[in-house]
Structures are given as structure tokens and as C-alpha cells.
PDB file of C-alpha atoms (C1' of nucleotides) in Angstrom:
ATOM      1  CA  UNK A   1      84.843  57.583 119.964  1.00 98.00           C
ATOM      2  CA  UNK A   2      81.181  58.673 119.578  1.00 98.00           C
ATOM      3  CA  UNK A   3      79.879  56.764 115.703  1.00 98.00           C
ATOM      4  CA  UNK A   4      76.318  58.037 115.101  1.00 98.00           C
ATOM      5  CA  UNK A   5      74.218  56.455 112.049  1.00 98.00           C
ATOM      6  CA  UNK A   6      71.786  59.941 110.515  1.00 98.00           C
ATOM      7  CA  UNK A   7      69.382  58.638 107.664  1.00 98.00           C
ATOM      8  CA  UNK A   8      68.828  62.215 106.137  1.00 98.00           C
ATOM      9  CA  UNK A   9      66.385  61.518 103.420  1.00 98.00           C
ATOM     10  CA  UNK A  10      68.285  63.726 100.609  1.00 98.00           C
ATOM     11  CA  UNK A  11      71.525  65.345 101.710  1.00 98.00           C
ATOM     12  CA  UNK A  12      70.737  68.522 100.472  1.00 97.00           C
ATOM     13  CA  UNK A  13      67.480  69.080 101.446  1.00 97.00           C
ATOM     14  CA  UNK A  14      68.579  68.171 104.750  1.00 98.00           C
ATOM     15  CA  UNK A  15      72.057  70.762 104.861  1.00 98.00           C
ATOM     16  CA  UNK A  16      71.270  72.904 107.338  1.00 97.00           C
ATOM     17  CA  UNK A  17      69.635  71.094 109.687  1.00 97.00           C
ATOM     18  CA  UNK A  18      72.500  67.764 109.394  1.00 98.00           C
ATOM     19  CA  UNK A  19      75.204  71.663 109.811  1.00 98.00           C
ATOM     20  CA  UNK A  20      73.699  72.356 112.975  1.00 97.00           C
ATOM     21  CA  UNK A  21      74.062  68.820 114.161  1.00 98.00           C
ATOM     22  CA  UNK A  22      77.239  68.419 113.431  1.00 98.00           C
ATOM     23  CA  UNK A  23      78.099  71.446 115.742  1.00 98.00           C
ATOM     24  CA  UNK A  24      76.082  70.448 117.968  1.00 97.00           C
ATOM     25  CA  UNK A  25      76.160  66.555 118.487  1.00 98.00           C
ATOM     26  CA  UNK A  26      79.866  66.529 116.929  1.00 98.00           C
ATOM     27  CA  UNK A  27      80.091  62.577 116.319  1.00 98.00           C
ATOM     28  CA  UNK A  28      83.205  61.937 115.671  1.00 98.00           C
ATOM     29  CA  UNK A  29      81.795  59.768 112.712  1.00 98.00           C
ATOM     30  CA  UNK A  30      78.750  59.713 110.758  1.00 98.00           C
ATOM     31  CA  UNK A  31      77.563  57.213 108.517  1.00 98.00           C
ATOM     32  CA  UNK A  32      74.760  59.093 106.523  1.00 98.00           C
ATOM     33  CA  UNK A  33      72.525  57.025 104.248  1.00 98.00           C
ATOM     34  CA  UNK A  34      69.825  58.087 101.518  1.00 98.00           C
ATOM     35  CA  UNK A  35      71.962  61.107 100.286  1.00 98.00           C
ATOM     36  CA  UNK A  36      70.110  61.113  97.127  1.00 98.00           C
ATOM     37  CA  UNK A  37      72.837  62.917  94.859  1.00 97.00           C
ATOM     38  CA  UNK A  38      76.115  62.456  92.987  1.00 97.00           C
ATOM     39  CA  UNK A  39      79.521  62.204  94.214  1.00 97.00           C
ATOM     40  CA  UNK A  40      79.676  65.738  92.187  1.00 96.00           C
ATOM     41  CA  UNK A  41      76.695  67.189  93.588  1.00 96.00           C
ATOM     42  CA  UNK A  42      77.361  66.128  97.665  1.00 97.00           C
ATOM     43  CA  UNK A  43      78.354  69.115  99.726  1.00 98.00           C
ATOM     44  CA  UNK A  44      81.414  68.019 100.055  1.00 97.00           C
ATOM     45  CA  UNK A  45      82.839  72.114 101.145  1.00 97.00           C
ATOM     46  CA  UNK A  46      80.532  72.971 104.047  1.00 97.00           C
ATOM     47  CA  UNK A  47      80.980  69.355 105.125  1.00 98.00           C
ATOM     48  CA  UNK A  48      84.755  70.208 104.958  1.00 98.00           C
ATOM     49  CA  UNK A  49      84.586  74.171 106.890  1.00 97.00           C
ATOM     50  CA  UNK A  50      82.129  72.009 109.590  1.00 98.00           C
ATOM     51  CA  UNK A  51      85.086  69.895 110.639  1.00 98.00           C
ATOM     52  CA  UNK A  52      84.857  66.744 108.678  1.00 98.00           C
ATOM     53  CA  UNK A  53      86.134  64.448 106.155  1.00 98.00           C
ATOM     54  CA  UNK A  54      84.236  62.776 103.626  1.00 98.00           C
ATOM     55  CA  UNK A  55      83.763  58.954 102.051  1.00 98.00           C
ATOM     56  CA  UNK A  56      80.816  59.142  99.206  1.00 98.00           C
ATOM     57  CA  UNK A  57      78.718  57.157  97.191  1.00 98.00           C
ATOM     58  CA  UNK A  58      76.068  59.082  95.327  1.00 97.00           C
ATOM     59  CA  UNK A  59      73.931  58.240  91.787  1.00 97.00           C
ATOM     60  CA  UNK A  60      71.465  59.895  90.793  1.00 96.00           C
ATOM     61  CA  UNK A  61      67.692  60.491  92.638  1.00 96.00           C
ATOM     62  CA  UNK A  62      68.179  57.628  95.019  1.00 97.00           C
ATOM     63  CA  UNK A  63      69.927  56.046  97.297  1.00 98.00           C
ATOM     64  CA  UNK A  64      73.486  57.031  98.544  1.00 98.00           C
ATOM     65  CA  UNK A  65      75.872  56.546 101.478  1.00 98.00           C
ATOM     66  CA  UNK A  66      78.418  58.499 103.076  1.00 98.00           C
ATOM     67  CA  UNK A  67      80.906  58.571 105.682  1.00 98.00           C
ATOM     68  CA  UNK A  68      82.304  60.973 107.545  1.00 98.00           C
ATOM     69  CA  UNK A  69      84.723  61.726 110.171  1.00 98.00           C
ATOM     70  CA  UNK A  70      87.018  64.528 112.161  1.00 98.00           C
ATOM     71  CA  UNK A  71      89.844  61.933 112.004  1.00 98.00           C
ATOM     72  CA  UNK A  72      92.044  60.393 109.300  1.00 98.00           C
ATOM     73  CA  UNK A  73      89.884  58.578 106.613  1.00 98.00           C
ATOM     74  CA  UNK A  74      91.247  55.394 104.260  1.00 98.00           C
ATOM     75  CA  UNK A  75      88.818  54.092 101.893  1.00 98.00           C
ATOM     76  CA  UNK A  76      88.827  50.173 101.771  1.00 98.00           C
ATOM     77  CA  UNK A  77      85.461  49.598  99.626  1.00 97.00           C
ATOM     78  CA  UNK A  78      82.751  51.448  97.694  1.00 97.00           C
ATOM     79  CA  UNK A  79      80.417  48.630  97.511  1.00 97.00           C
ATOM     80  CA  UNK A  80      79.179  45.661  98.713  1.00 97.00           C
ATOM     81  CA  UNK A  81      81.288  42.161  97.592  1.00 96.00           C
ATOM     82  CA  UNK A  82      78.884  39.447  95.422  1.00 93.00           C
ATOM     83  CA  UNK A  83      77.521  41.608  93.007  1.00 94.00           C
ATOM     84  CA  UNK A  84      79.392  43.691  90.784  1.00 93.00           C
ATOM     85  CA  UNK A  85      76.454  44.150  88.196  1.00 92.00           C
ATOM     86  CA  UNK A  86      74.335  45.184  91.504  1.00 95.00           C
ATOM     87  CA  UNK A  87      75.037  49.445  90.730  1.00 94.00           C
ATOM     88  CA  UNK A  88      72.746  50.512  93.584  1.00 97.00           C
ATOM     89  CA  UNK A  89      74.636  53.163  96.028  1.00 98.00           C
ATOM     90  CA  UNK A  90      74.511  51.570  99.709  1.00 98.00           C
ATOM     91  CA  UNK A  91      77.656  50.510 101.103  1.00 98.00           C
ATOM     92  CA  UNK A  92      80.391  52.191 101.720  1.00 98.00           C
ATOM     93  CA  UNK A  93      84.001  51.074 104.191  1.00 98.00           C
ATOM     94  CA  UNK A  94      86.669  53.430 105.723  1.00 98.00           C
ATOM     95  CA  UNK A  95      89.677  52.633 108.242  1.00 98.00           C
ATOM     96  CA  UNK A  96      88.549  55.956 110.694  1.00 98.00           C
ATOM     97  CA  UNK A  97      92.438  57.140 112.611  1.00 98.00           C
ATOM     98  CA  UNK A  98      94.194  53.559 111.673  1.00 97.00           C
ATOM     99  CA  UNK A  99      92.242  51.271 114.151  1.00 96.00           C
ATOM    100  CA  UNK A 100      87.968  51.654 113.520  1.00 98.00           C
ATOM    101  CA  UNK A 101      86.861  49.437 110.656  1.00 98.00           C
ATOM    102  CA  UNK A 102      83.218  51.331 109.861  1.00 98.00           C
ATOM    103  CA  UNK A 103      80.635  50.118 107.164  1.00 98.00           C
ATOM    104  CA  UNK A 104      77.546  52.725 106.398  1.00 98.00           C
ATOM    105  CA  UNK A 105      75.125  50.818 105.064  1.00 98.00           C
ATOM    106  CA  UNK A 106      72.022  51.393 102.740  1.00 98.00           C
ATOM    107  CA  UNK A 107      69.931  48.301 103.493  1.00 98.00           C
ATOM    108  CA  UNK A 108      67.138  47.990 100.368  1.00 98.00           C
ATOM    109  CA  UNK A 109      63.664  49.219 101.923  1.00 98.00           C
ATOM    110  CA  UNK A 110      62.046  45.727 100.058  1.00 98.00           C
ATOM    111  CA  UNK A 111      58.239  46.825  99.937  1.00 97.00           C
ATOM    112  CA  UNK A 112      56.305  45.495  98.650  1.00 97.00           C
ATOM    113  CA  UNK A 113      56.809  41.990  99.092  1.00 97.00           C
ATOM    114  CA  UNK A 114      55.277  39.990  96.513  1.00 96.00           C
ATOM    115  CA  UNK A 115      57.831  42.670  94.146  1.00 96.00           C
ATOM    116  CA  UNK A 116      61.130  41.828  93.321  1.00 96.00           C
ATOM    117  CA  UNK A 117      62.250  44.105  95.570  1.00 97.00           C
ATOM    118  CA  UNK A 118      62.249  41.224  98.718  1.00 97.00           C
ATOM    119  CA  UNK A 119      63.697  38.664  97.236  1.00 97.00           C
ATOM    120  CA  UNK A 120      66.621  42.046  96.093  1.00 97.00           C
ATOM    121  CA  UNK A 121      66.463  42.953  99.935  1.00 98.00           C
ATOM    122  CA  UNK A 122      67.297  39.142 101.306  1.00 98.00           C
ATOM    123  CA  UNK A 123      70.367  38.525  98.606  1.00 97.00           C
ATOM    124  CA  UNK A 124      71.513  41.995  99.710  1.00 98.00           C
ATOM    125  CA  UNK A 125      71.458  40.799 103.696  1.00 98.00           C
ATOM    126  CA  UNK A 126      72.807  37.829 102.001  1.00 98.00           C
ATOM    127  CA  UNK A 127      75.741  39.299 101.126  1.00 98.00           C
ATOM    128  CA  UNK A 128      76.286  41.617 103.934  1.00 98.00           C
ATOM    129  CA  UNK A 129      76.186  38.278 106.345  1.00 98.00           C
ATOM    130  CA  UNK A 130      79.649  37.372 103.836  1.00 98.00           C
ATOM    131  CA  UNK A 131      80.778  40.579 103.984  1.00 98.00           C
ATOM    132  CA  UNK A 132      80.663  40.671 108.141  1.00 98.00           C
ATOM    133  CA  UNK A 133      82.048  37.172 108.195  1.00 98.00           C
ATOM    134  CA  UNK A 134      85.067  38.509 106.273  1.00 98.00           C
ATOM    135  CA  UNK A 135      85.533  41.202 109.065  1.00 98.00           C
ATOM    136  CA  UNK A 136      85.141  39.497 112.157  1.00 98.00           C
ATOM    137  CA  UNK A 137      87.902  37.332 110.773  1.00 98.00           C
ATOM    138  CA  UNK A 138      90.588  40.430 110.905  1.00 98.00           C
ATOM    139  CA  UNK A 139      89.559  40.624 114.996  1.00 98.00           C
ATOM    140  CA  UNK A 140      89.399  43.925 114.519  1.00 98.00           C
ATOM    141  CA  UNK A 141      86.659  46.473 115.976  1.00 98.00           C
ATOM    142  CA  UNK A 142      84.308  47.039 113.878  1.00 98.00           C
ATOM    143  CA  UNK A 143      81.187  48.751 113.823  1.00 98.00           C
ATOM    144  CA  UNK A 144      78.266  48.301 110.733  1.00 98.00           C
ATOM    145  CA  UNK A 145      76.172  51.384 111.042  1.00 98.00           C
ATOM    146  CA  UNK A 146      73.244  52.434 108.580  1.00 98.00           C
ATOM    147  CA  UNK A 147      69.658  51.786 108.010  1.00 98.00           C
ATOM    148  CA  UNK A 148      68.866  48.301 108.236  1.00 98.00           C
ATOM    149  CA  UNK A 149      65.903  48.212 107.052  1.00 98.00           C
ATOM    150  CA  UNK A 150      64.731  45.826 109.388  1.00 98.00           C
ATOM    151  CA  UNK A 151      62.721  46.015 113.659  1.00 98.00           C
ATOM    152  CA  UNK A 152      64.659  43.266 115.006  1.00 98.00           C
ATOM    153  CA  UNK A 153      61.332  42.456 117.533  1.00 97.00           C
ATOM    154  CA  UNK A 154      58.070  43.284 117.691  1.00 97.00           C
ATOM    155  CA  UNK A 155      59.132  45.480 120.155  1.00 96.00           C
ATOM    156  CA  UNK A 156      61.056  47.278 117.454  1.00 97.00           C
ATOM    157  CA  UNK A 157      57.395  48.420 115.950  1.00 97.00           C
ATOM    158  CA  UNK A 158      54.249  50.575 117.023  1.00 97.00           C
ATOM    159  CA  UNK A 159      51.936  48.446 116.070  1.00 97.00           C
ATOM    160  CA  UNK A 160      53.178  44.911 115.848  1.00 97.00           C
ATOM    161  CA  UNK A 161      49.957  43.275 113.686  1.00 97.00           C
ATOM    162  CA  UNK A 162      49.802  46.241 110.571  1.00 96.00           C
ATOM    163  CA  UNK A 163      53.328  45.156 110.417  1.00 97.00           C
ATOM    164  CA  UNK A 164      53.007  42.032 110.253  1.00 97.00           C
ATOM    165  CA  UNK A 165      53.509  40.631 107.048  1.00 97.00           C
ATOM    166  CA  UNK A 166      55.978  44.151 106.297  1.00 98.00           C
ATOM    167  CA  UNK A 167      59.423  43.760 104.619  1.00 98.00           C
ATOM    168  CA  UNK A 168      60.916  45.237 107.839  1.00 98.00           C
ATOM    169  CA  UNK A 169      59.040  42.696 109.739  1.00 98.00           C
ATOM    170  CA  UNK A 170      59.264  39.710 107.998  1.00 98.00           C
ATOM    171  CA  UNK A 171      60.232  36.493 109.479  1.00 97.00           C
ATOM    172  CA  UNK A 172      63.188  36.051 106.651  1.00 98.00           C
ATOM    173  CA  UNK A 173      64.141  39.507 107.294  1.00 98.00           C
ATOM    174  CA  UNK A 174      64.833  38.624 111.135  1.00 98.00           C
ATOM    175  CA  UNK A 175      66.414  35.878 110.625  1.00 98.00           C
ATOM    176  CA  UNK A 176      69.056  37.743 108.397  1.00 98.00           C
ATOM    177  CA  UNK A 177      69.460  40.150 110.925  1.00 98.00           C
ATOM    178  CA  UNK A 178      69.480  37.679 113.588  1.00 98.00           C
ATOM    179  CA  UNK A 179      72.689  35.676 111.454  1.00 98.00           C
ATOM    180  CA  UNK A 180      74.740  38.974 112.293  1.00 98.00           C
ATOM    181  CA  UNK A 181      74.460  38.672 115.750  1.00 98.00           C
ATOM    182  CA  UNK A 182      74.680  34.469 115.802  1.00 98.00           C
ATOM    183  CA  UNK A 183      78.001  35.524 113.463  1.00 98.00           C
ATOM    184  CA  UNK A 184      79.406  37.970 117.056  1.00 98.00           C
ATOM    185  CA  UNK A 185      78.597  41.039 116.693  1.00 98.00           C
ATOM    186  CA  UNK A 186      76.258  43.649 119.206  1.00 98.00           C
ATOM    187  CA  UNK A 187      73.564  45.417 118.898  1.00 98.00           C
ATOM    188  CA  UNK A 188      74.721  48.490 120.164  1.00 98.00           C
ATOM    189  CA  UNK A 189      72.158  50.305 121.512  1.00 98.00           C
ATOM    190  CA  UNK A 190      70.257  46.969 122.579  1.00 97.00           C
ATOM    191  CA  UNK A 191      73.440  46.491 124.652  1.00 97.00           C
ATOM    192  CA  UNK A 192      73.981  49.886 126.518  1.00 95.00           C
ATOM    193  CA  UNK A 193      70.808  50.790 126.025  1.00 87.00           C
ATOM    194  CA  UNK A 194      67.698  48.658 125.812  1.00 87.00           C
ATOM    195  CA  UNK A 195      64.023  49.369 126.734  1.00 82.00           C
ATOM    196  CA  UNK A 196      60.309  49.582 125.131  1.00 87.00           C
ATOM    197  CA  UNK A 197      59.778  52.180 122.372  1.00 91.00           C
ATOM    198  CA  UNK A 198      63.686  53.082 121.377  1.00 95.00           C
ATOM    199  CA  UNK A 199      62.575  54.451 117.850  1.00 98.00           C
ATOM    200  CA  UNK A 200      64.988  56.295 115.286  1.00 98.00           C
ATOM    201  CA  UNK A 201      61.877  56.521 112.706  1.00 98.00           C
ATOM    202  CA  UNK A 202      58.887  57.884 112.109  1.00 98.00           C
ATOM    203  CA  UNK A 203      56.653  58.374 109.080  1.00 97.00           C
ATOM    204  CA  UNK A 204      55.827  61.917 107.606  1.00 97.00           C
ATOM    205  CA  UNK A 205      52.111  61.103 107.626  1.00 95.00           C
ATOM    206  CA  UNK A 206      49.331  61.263 110.362  1.00 95.00           C
ATOM    207  CA  UNK A 207      50.981  62.621 113.093  1.00 95.00           C
ATOM    208  CA  UNK A 208      53.262  60.145 113.344  1.00 97.00           C
ATOM    209  CA  UNK A 209      56.327  61.571 115.542  1.00 97.00           C
ATOM    210  CA  UNK A 210      54.310  63.725 117.737  1.00 97.00           C
ATOM    211  CA  UNK A 211      52.306  60.129 118.667  1.00 97.00           C
ATOM    212  CA  UNK A 212      55.224  58.659 118.947  1.00 97.00           C
ATOM    213  CA  UNK A 213      54.183  55.775 116.042  1.00 97.00           C
ATOM    214  CA  UNK A 214      58.255  54.917 115.067  1.00 98.00           C
ATOM    215  CA  UNK A 215      60.129  52.294 114.100  1.00 98.00           C
ATOM    216  CA  UNK A 216      63.732  50.805 115.160  1.00 98.00           C
ATOM    217  CA  UNK A 217      65.633  50.145 111.612  1.00 98.00           C
ATOM    218  CA  UNK A 218      68.841  51.942 111.783  1.00 98.00           C
ATOM    219  CA  UNK A 219      71.555  49.865 114.160  1.00 98.00           C
ATOM    220  CA  UNK A 220      75.239  50.096 115.752  1.00 98.00           C
ATOM    221  CA  UNK A 221      76.519  46.304 115.269  1.00 98.00           C
ATOM    222  CA  UNK A 222      79.927  46.384 116.626  1.00 98.00           C
ATOM    223  CA  UNK A 223      82.249  43.587 116.195  1.00 98.00           C
ATOM    224  CA  UNK A 224      83.629  41.904 119.614  1.00 98.00           C
ATOM    225  CA  UNK A 225      86.250  44.141 119.850  1.00 98.00           C
ATOM    226  CA  UNK A 226      84.433  47.034 119.356  1.00 98.00           C
ATOM    227  CA  UNK A 227      81.806  45.131 121.780  1.00 98.00           C
ATOM    228  CA  UNK A 228      84.574  45.088 124.914  1.00 98.00           C
ATOM    229  CA  UNK A 229      85.110  49.288 124.148  1.00 98.00           C
ATOM    230  CA  UNK A 230      80.734  49.693 124.418  1.00 98.00           C
ATOM    231  CA  UNK A 231      80.553  52.723 127.044  1.00 98.00           C
ATOM    232  CA  UNK A 232      77.747  54.447 125.883  1.00 98.00           C
ATOM    233  CA  UNK A 233      74.587  54.107 123.436  1.00 98.00           C
ATOM    234  CA  UNK A 234      71.053  55.804 122.322  1.00 97.00           C
ATOM    235  CA  UNK A 235      69.359  57.925 120.129  1.00 97.00           C
ATOM    236  CA  UNK A 236      69.221  61.478 119.514  1.00 98.00           C
ATOM    237  CA  UNK A 237      65.787  62.677 118.386  1.00 97.00           C
ATOM    238  CA  UNK A 238      66.717  66.198 118.174  1.00 97.00           C
ATOM    239  CA  UNK A 239      67.369  66.552 115.116  1.00 98.00           C
ATOM    240  CA  UNK A 240      63.555  64.747 114.034  1.00 98.00           C
ATOM    241  CA  UNK A 241      61.815  67.562 116.235  1.00 97.00           C
ATOM    242  CA  UNK A 242      63.304  70.380 114.402  1.00 95.00           C
ATOM    243  CA  UNK A 243      62.475  71.906 111.406  1.00 92.00           C
ATOM    244  CA  UNK A 244      62.215  70.293 107.745  1.00 96.00           C
ATOM    245  CA  UNK A 245      62.873  66.795 109.425  1.00 98.00           C
ATOM    246  CA  UNK A 246      64.496  64.155 108.054  1.00 98.00           C
ATOM    247  CA  UNK A 247      61.767  60.891 108.605  1.00 98.00           C
ATOM    248  CA  UNK A 248      64.580  58.597 110.549  1.00 98.00           C
ATOM    249  CA  UNK A 249      67.588  60.691 113.765  1.00 98.00           C
ATOM    250  CA  UNK A 250      70.637  59.829 114.873  1.00 98.00           C
ATOM    251  CA  UNK A 251      71.044  56.730 116.354  1.00 98.00           C
ATOM    252  CA  UNK A 252      75.006  56.699 118.192  1.00 98.00           C
ATOM    253  CA  UNK A 253      77.718  54.745 120.736  1.00 98.00           C
ATOM    254  CA  UNK A 254      80.472  55.668 122.237  1.00 98.00           C
ATOM    255  CA  UNK A 255      83.681  53.859 122.272  1.00 98.00           C
ATOM    256  CA  UNK A 256      86.817  54.099 124.899  1.00 98.00           C
ATOM    257  CA  UNK A 257      89.914  53.589 122.367  1.00 94.00           C
TER     258      UNK A 257
ATOM    259  C1'  DA B   1      35.634  55.839 102.025  1.00 62.24           C
ATOM    260  C1'  DT B   2      39.266  58.666 100.643  1.00 62.24           C
ATOM    261  C1'  DG B   3      43.394  60.531 101.422  1.00 62.24           C
ATOM    262  C1'  DG B   4      47.108  61.045 104.490  1.00 62.24           C
ATOM    263  C1'  DT B   5      54.213  63.635 103.923  1.00 62.24           C
ATOM    264  C1'  DG B   6      58.536  64.393 101.876  1.00 62.24           C
ATOM    265  C1'  DG B   7      62.063  63.935  98.364  1.00 62.24           C
ATOM    266  C1'  DT B   8      64.153  63.809  93.561  1.00 62.24           C
ATOM    267  C1'  DT B   9      62.391  65.104  89.981  1.00 62.24           C
ATOM    268  C1'  DC B  10      58.077  67.503  86.515  1.00 62.24           C
ATOM    269  C1'  DG B  11      55.418  62.469  85.929  1.00 62.24           C
ATOM    270  C1'  DA B  12      55.982  58.367  88.421  1.00 62.24           C
ATOM    271  C1'  DC B  13      59.219  55.894  91.731  1.00 62.24           C
ATOM    272  C1'  DC B  14      60.388  55.710  95.896  1.00 62.24           C
ATOM    273  C1'  DA B  15      60.151  55.440 101.225  1.00 62.24           C
TER     274       DA B  15
END
DNA sequence: ATGGTGGTTCGACCA
């Protein structure tokens, strides 16, 4: 079972590239972020023609997440618990094939750090830690996949000094990410394929991709039951290399179920 | 020193 996360930066603008990648990579499950459309505008027919069911949580213009799968799909959750007045479309959770739980998330960016956006990010992360704790108690195979907007360490940043005060690298952001690891979740890519410069995002500006000036901010966190089944993981730079790319590229892992 | 990219949406915000 291959599970991937892909921030598409508009599912409509990325539809040809997304369909091409689904056809080549044929993942069993894909978590998408930054759909930038409401559920009614999601290209459901085209995705279904490619062989995927979709659980979609959207909003106009910003954010938006989905879980696509070639297997059975039961939606468990359409928002992160703990803030019923938070209408930002950033979390969706589903049971895949009746045996794998997948949470797809788009964590707030948090910049600039002196605005209300940074405390919103930290509050969102606290709620994610609580949900992750609840899920751990179920003792299921679970994957929390998405754009975390956190570089866990300086090795995940092409220029750590320039990003030292960025919301993606701040001590508070990294501490909250580590709380997920301390609960017992495993960083799938680091467990299977560690090493420097495993970036998943490159800015559109300054030829960042060509220079490999990137960040590792897209992550797959595995519950112990899922981590015990981990056989491989990687970053697929193909979609970032093609025409009209997203600024992110997919990260994936394979579980032996 | 400035602006540099791209998406949504049509001025400005977000990343």
C-alpha cells in the first residue's frame, strides 16, 4: 500500500499534472493540500475516471484538503476537533480499506511571526497533538500525512540562518512537531530514507528548484502499528520537474499490509 | 537597491 502527500497549489490549475502523476505513480492513497476551491468545484469526475474516490473538504480561494484512494473510503472527520468556529479547510480523516486510518492535513504557515497567524499556527498544532493522542489510543495503523509547514531540523532547510526566525523553523514550531514524535509517531521518510537535502518544496522564485534551494515541510507520520509495516519511502521529484508545477512535490511511503 | 513567481480573483492576499 503506497500512501502519498502532495500539496498541489490549486487542484484546478494542477489537474493535468495531477492526473498524469496518478497514472504513473498509481498510489493507493493520496492526501492533497491547497485545493483552493470549494467542494462543488473539485474535479471529481476526472479524478474518478483515474480510478480514485475522493473525500473533499474545501473552501473558496484558500486551503482545502482531500484524500484520494483506489480502495474503500469511509470519512471519519472533516475538521480538526477543538475549535468549532474555525472554518479553515485544513483537515480530513478517513478509513481506507477498512484497516488503514489516514489523516490529511494542511498546517497553517504562521508567517509573519509577529502577526496573529503565528499563534493560530501553534494553537492548530496543539489541537493536532490532541487528535494524534486520541488516535494513538486506538492502536490502529494510522498515517498523518500532509503539508506540516514545519522544517523539523536545520538539515531540512537550504539556508538555516536565513530561515532562523521563520515560522517554519521557529523553536515553538519544531517543539510542537517533536511532541508528535514523542507520542510515538515515526517520521516515515526519515525512518526509511534519511540523509541531507530531502526537500519537498522549492520556491517558484530565484530558480530555487534548479539550485536545489528547498525545504522539507511535507511529512508522513506513522503510528507504531503503521511504522512496523514500513518498507520504503521517498520524495518523487517528477511532478516538480514538469511543466506548470506546484511549488511542492509528492512524498510517499509504502506499507506492507 | 529593487524585484524576482504563481494562484485566486480583479485589488489584494497568500505562500
